[in-house]
Coordinates of C-alpha atoms in Angstrom, one line a residue:
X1 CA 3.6 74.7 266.9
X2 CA 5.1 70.9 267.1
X3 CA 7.4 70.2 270.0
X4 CA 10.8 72.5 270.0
X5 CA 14.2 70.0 269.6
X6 CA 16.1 71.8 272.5
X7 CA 20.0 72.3 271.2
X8 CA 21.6 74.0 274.1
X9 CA 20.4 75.5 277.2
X10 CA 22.5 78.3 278.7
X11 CA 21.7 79.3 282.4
X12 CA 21.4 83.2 283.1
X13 CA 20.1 83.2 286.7
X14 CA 18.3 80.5 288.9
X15 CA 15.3 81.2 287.5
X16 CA 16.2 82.1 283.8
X17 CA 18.0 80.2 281.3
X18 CA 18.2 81.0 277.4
X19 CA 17.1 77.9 275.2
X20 CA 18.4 77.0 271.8
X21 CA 16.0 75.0 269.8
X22 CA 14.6 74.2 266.3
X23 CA 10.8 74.0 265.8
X24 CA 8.5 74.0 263.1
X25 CA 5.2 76.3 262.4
X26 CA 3.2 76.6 259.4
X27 CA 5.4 73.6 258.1
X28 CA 8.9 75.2 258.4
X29 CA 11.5 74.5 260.7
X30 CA 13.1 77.7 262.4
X31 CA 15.9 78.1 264.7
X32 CA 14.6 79.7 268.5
X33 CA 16.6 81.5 270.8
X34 CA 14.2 82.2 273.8
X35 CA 14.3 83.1 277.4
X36 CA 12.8 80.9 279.6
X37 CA 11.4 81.4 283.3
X38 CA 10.7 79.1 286.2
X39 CA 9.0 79.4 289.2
X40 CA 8.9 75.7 290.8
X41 CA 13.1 75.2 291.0
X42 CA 13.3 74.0 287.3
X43 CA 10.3 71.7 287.1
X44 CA 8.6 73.4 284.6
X45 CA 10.0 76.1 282.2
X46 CA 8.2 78.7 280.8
X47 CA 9.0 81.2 277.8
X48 CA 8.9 84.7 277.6
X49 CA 8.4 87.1 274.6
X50 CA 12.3 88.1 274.8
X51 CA 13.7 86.0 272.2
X52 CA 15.1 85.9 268.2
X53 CA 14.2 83.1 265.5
X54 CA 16.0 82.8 262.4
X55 CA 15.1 80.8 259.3
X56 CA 16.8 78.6 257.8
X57 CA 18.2 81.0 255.5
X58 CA 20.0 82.8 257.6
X59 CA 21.9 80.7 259.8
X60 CA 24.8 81.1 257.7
X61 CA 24.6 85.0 259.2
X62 CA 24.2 84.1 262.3
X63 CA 27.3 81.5 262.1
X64 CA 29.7 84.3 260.4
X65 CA 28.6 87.0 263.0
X66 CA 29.5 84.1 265.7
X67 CA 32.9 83.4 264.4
X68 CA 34.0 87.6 263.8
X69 CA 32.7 87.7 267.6
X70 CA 35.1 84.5 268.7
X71 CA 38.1 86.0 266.9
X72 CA 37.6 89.3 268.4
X73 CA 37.0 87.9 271.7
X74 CA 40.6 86.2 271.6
X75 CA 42.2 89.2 270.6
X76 CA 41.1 90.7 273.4

């Protein structure tokens, strides 16, 4: 697998954050969602086997189910 393009990190704990990134295998590009771990105080980041990827294709989902969640969120 070539080297992921990290998006967005989002921190969950000290020693867990979720990374956002697009990476290629088998000559397609995919869109990562992943949970990584550290144990040296962030030097080195480490992934787990919790996480999603999404193809191309089906970002579009992923974007609508985003928005429904935002405008339910600021109904709230």
């Amino acid at each position: 697998m070539a080297d992921a393009k990290i998006l967005a990190t989002i921190d969950r704990s000290e020693t867990e954050q979720l990374q956002i990134s697009i990476s290629e295998y088998k000559g397609k590009s995919y869109l990562n969602m992943r949970i990584f771990y550290t144990t040296d105080d962030g030097a080195t980041w480490l992934p787990t086997k919790k996480g999603v990827t999404f193809s191309p294709e089906q970002i579009d989902l992923l974007e609508e189910a985003i928005q429904e969640a935002k405008k339910e969120f600021m109904e709230a």
